[in-house]
Amino acid sequence: MFKFFRSVRQVLLSENKFSKYLLYALGEILLVVIGILIALQINNWNEQQKAQLELNAILIEVYNDLNSDLKELQRRTVFYENFIDNIHILQERHTALSGDSLALRISNLHRVASFNPVQFGYTKLNSNPNTGLISSNLVATISDYYTTFGQNSINNTNSEFLSTYSLNLFRDFLIPYGFPISEAFKFELPISETQVFRAITKEKEFWGIVRNMEYNWGIQQFGIEEARTKAHANLNLLEEYFTAHEIEFQKLTD
């Protein structure tokens, strides 16, 4: 090809057809420019394909992280329900419980509730410069979930303030009874072990703390349900994206 162009160029020059040679030269330059542009376009397309594949892999990781979150949120819900059941049994049946059972149920109030989502995939997505290649709505929905419930945000699910506040009240209240209560059996108390726990249940302050626990844990559970709703919304959007772009993924269940 280049040999052909060289021969044409030599013919035009030998025949002293400068104007035709000039047009030919411009045409040759134009062909070179077009070739470069095509090569750049192909290279850009290849780079975009690589970026898209990388983003798809990150989105699959986010999808798996969200499924892990749903399982943990379910465990948090069960934990909450058991905690509240324990409170209700104490409130309704404390006089009928045996000493050991009463001690165990009061000790089980010594709990803190929290939730932190898995953020491996989101951290990669958040630092990726090519998120413009995917739906802005998808990126915004994912970001909303992690900025609301992530480790650096203040909310009702991952902030331990609510349940910790109640727990600190409980600890202060228990000091005169040989705090920590779970270790009470190791202390020589001025009254018998059973009487210690019976005495605790006769204090108005104790029941006020218990009601405070129930209220604060309820607020946290409200946040847990909100997190579950947002996690499901993200999973649905991701599944729609994967299906539309024929991306293979393993559909997981809650």
XYZ file of C-alpha atoms in Angstrom:
254
model
C 0.000 0.000 0.000
C 2.747 2.456 0.986
C 4.757 1.430 -2.081
C 1.743 2.288 -4.273
C 1.399 5.768 -2.699
C 5.129 6.363 -3.169
C 4.944 5.500 -6.871
C 1.955 7.808 -7.409
C 3.801 10.600 -5.628
C 6.898 10.111 -7.815
C 4.819 10.140 -11.001
C 3.118 13.414 -10.087
C 6.415 15.038 -9.195
C 8.127 13.813 -12.388
C 5.275 15.205 -14.496
C 5.555 18.540 -12.637
C 1.889 18.446 -11.633
C 2.372 20.320 -8.392
C -1.284 21.240 -7.837
C -2.350 17.640 -8.245
C 0.506 16.548 -5.983
C -0.624 19.030 -3.346
C -4.173 17.670 -3.442
C -2.799 14.154 -3.283
C -0.604 15.051 -0.280
C -3.548 16.595 1.535
C -5.585 13.486 0.828
C -2.789 11.285 2.131
C -2.581 13.374 5.335
C -6.332 13.133 5.704
C -6.161 9.347 5.402
C -3.445 9.228 8.061
C -5.527 11.417 10.391
C -8.602 9.259 9.819
C -6.521 6.164 10.551
C -5.260 7.685 13.796
C -8.773 8.680 14.822
C -10.069 5.186 14.111
C -7.208 3.677 16.130
C -7.951 6.049 19.022
C -11.642 5.214 18.836
C -10.894 1.487 18.957
C -8.529 2.030 21.887
C -11.142 4.127 23.726
C -13.762 1.450 23.099
C -11.440 -1.223 24.482
C -10.691 0.893 27.565
C -14.399 1.535 28.077
C -15.135 -2.172 27.827
C -12.478 -2.900 30.448
C -13.889 -0.183 32.703
C -17.411 -1.569 32.258
C -16.305 -5.087 33.145
C -14.551 -3.778 36.246
C -17.691 -1.883 37.297
C -19.851 -4.954 36.732
C -17.565 -7.002 38.990
C -17.797 -4.312 41.675
C -21.604 -4.228 41.415
C -21.729 -7.998 41.879
C -19.590 -7.562 45.013
C -21.986 -4.863 46.268
C -24.876 -7.247 45.572
C -23.244 -10.003 47.635
C -22.452 -7.534 50.426
C -26.089 -6.445 50.553
C -27.223 -10.041 50.867
C -24.802 -10.477 53.767
C -26.312 -7.339 55.311
C -29.825 -8.768 55.010
C -28.785 -11.898 56.862
C -27.188 -9.822 59.619
C -30.233 -7.542 59.801
C -32.398 -10.624 60.230
C -30.146 -11.778 63.083
C -30.418 -8.294 64.609
C -34.214 -8.573 64.435
C -34.199 -11.957 66.186
C -31.796 -10.549 68.789
C -34.147 -7.606 69.348
C -37.218 -9.822 69.637
C -35.503 -12.069 72.189
C -34.348 -9.038 74.171
C -37.859 -7.557 74.261
C -39.373 -10.962 75.161
C -36.956 -11.134 78.078
C -38.074 -7.679 79.243
C -41.748 -8.602 79.017
C -41.205 -11.803 81.008
C -39.393 -9.811 83.675
C -42.156 -7.222 83.768
C -45.000 -9.708 83.931
C -43.568 -12.683 85.824
C -40.613 -11.535 87.939
C -42.325 -12.487 91.187
C -42.950 -16.038 89.925
C -39.464 -16.690 88.517
C -36.975 -18.804 90.441
C -33.883 -17.081 91.784
C -31.628 -18.547 89.086
C -34.043 -17.689 86.304
C -34.499 -14.155 87.613
C -30.715 -13.675 87.851
C -30.238 -14.916 84.281
C -32.938 -12.668 82.853
C -31.626 -9.594 84.639
C -28.085 -10.438 83.458
C -29.421 -10.722 79.887
C -30.316 -7.027 79.994
C -26.577 -6.380 79.768
C -26.605 -6.019 75.959
C -25.817 -3.424 73.293
C -27.406 -3.358 69.828
C -25.669 -2.170 66.646
C -25.420 -2.802 62.899
C -22.696 -1.944 60.384
C -23.099 -2.857 56.717
C -20.403 -4.711 54.761
C -18.729 -2.033 52.633
C -16.044 -3.822 50.595
C -17.863 -3.439 47.268
C -19.145 0.066 47.987
C -15.662 1.301 48.918
C -14.429 0.166 45.495
C -17.461 1.668 43.734
C -17.110 4.973 45.567
C -13.466 5.344 44.486
C -14.019 4.196 40.891
C -13.711 7.078 38.358
C -15.972 5.421 35.772
C -19.329 5.283 37.581
C -20.728 7.475 34.794
C -20.913 4.299 32.702
C -23.816 2.990 34.807
C -27.199 4.403 35.744
C -27.006 7.504 37.945
C -30.159 6.329 39.737
C -28.484 3.022 40.604
C -25.361 4.752 41.920
C -27.472 7.244 43.924
C -29.605 4.500 45.499
C -26.560 2.477 46.515
C -24.830 5.573 47.912
C -27.942 6.535 49.882
C -27.950 3.159 51.642
C -24.285 3.310 52.653
C -24.229 6.998 53.594
C -27.314 6.430 55.756
C -26.222 3.233 57.490
C -22.461 3.138 56.934
C -19.836 3.040 59.652
C -19.137 6.771 59.497
C -22.774 7.869 59.670
C -24.964 8.537 62.688
C -28.242 6.666 62.593
C -30.498 4.458 64.687
C -28.965 1.180 63.508
C -25.205 1.484 63.812
C -24.927 4.090 66.558
C -24.664 2.304 69.868
C -25.613 5.465 71.741
C -29.225 4.472 72.363
C -28.672 1.030 73.862
C -25.374 2.087 75.441
C -27.113 4.953 77.233
C -29.612 2.541 78.781
C -26.842 0.073 79.622
C -24.835 2.755 81.424
C -27.889 3.645 83.502
C -28.239 -0.035 84.326
C -24.554 -0.358 85.318
C -24.722 2.661 87.606
C -27.853 1.288 89.234
C -26.208 -2.110 89.851
C -23.092 -0.825 91.611
C -24.613 -1.043 95.122
C -25.668 -4.628 94.363
C -22.171 -5.847 93.455
C -21.808 -4.770 89.837
C -21.336 -6.426 87.402
C -24.496 -8.407 87.995
C -23.346 -11.288 85.777
C -20.463 -11.746 88.235
C -22.622 -11.356 91.367
C -22.143 -14.972 92.397
C -18.411 -14.304 92.914
C -18.970 -11.649 95.545
C -19.747 -12.048 99.233
C -22.939 -10.028 99.383
C -24.537 -8.826 102.601
C -27.783 -10.552 101.607
C -28.384 -13.882 99.895
C -28.051 -14.184 96.119
C -31.787 -14.648 95.572
C -32.582 -11.663 97.749
C -30.240 -9.482 95.701
C -32.255 -10.023 92.559
C -35.559 -9.824 94.402
C -34.435 -6.508 95.881
C -33.532 -5.190 92.421
C -37.026 -5.893 91.073
C -38.559 -3.889 93.916
C -36.808 -0.706 92.862
C -38.762 1.819 90.754
C -35.496 2.994 89.223
C -34.840 -0.498 87.869
C -38.179 -0.625 86.069
C -37.623 2.865 84.722
C -34.316 1.715 83.247
C -36.002 -1.369 81.780
C -38.655 0.794 80.092
C -35.879 3.044 78.785
C -34.158 -0.010 77.320
C -37.362 -1.162 75.657
C -37.942 2.277 74.135
C -34.381 2.769 72.866
C -34.126 -0.732 71.433
C -37.446 -0.123 69.670
C -35.983 2.969 68.005
C -32.977 0.970 66.878
C -35.210 -1.779 65.538
C -37.104 0.841 63.522
C -33.742 1.734 61.953
C -33.056 -1.952 61.289
C -36.326 -2.252 59.370
C -35.477 0.883 57.390
C -32.095 -0.632 56.499
C -33.791 -3.852 55.378
C -36.139 -1.878 53.106
C -33.277 0.053 51.506
C -31.154 -3.081 51.109
C -34.025 -4.837 49.290
C -34.502 -1.803 47.024
C -30.812 -1.882 46.084
C -30.905 -5.611 45.410
C -33.933 -5.222 43.126
C -32.246 -2.446 41.125
C -29.036 -4.459 40.813
C -30.918 -7.532 39.618
C -32.699 -5.418 36.988
C -29.332 -4.036 35.876
C -27.728 -7.477 35.685
C -30.656 -8.870 33.706
C -30.749 -5.931 31.269
C -26.999 -6.198 30.586
C -26.942 -10.027 30.534
C -24.542 -10.195 33.481
C -24.345 -13.532 35.233
C -24.883 -13.403 38.983
C -25.992 -15.763 41.693
C -29.387 -14.688 42.981
C -29.371 -15.048 46.748
C -32.276 -15.163 49.143
C -32.899 -13.336 52.417
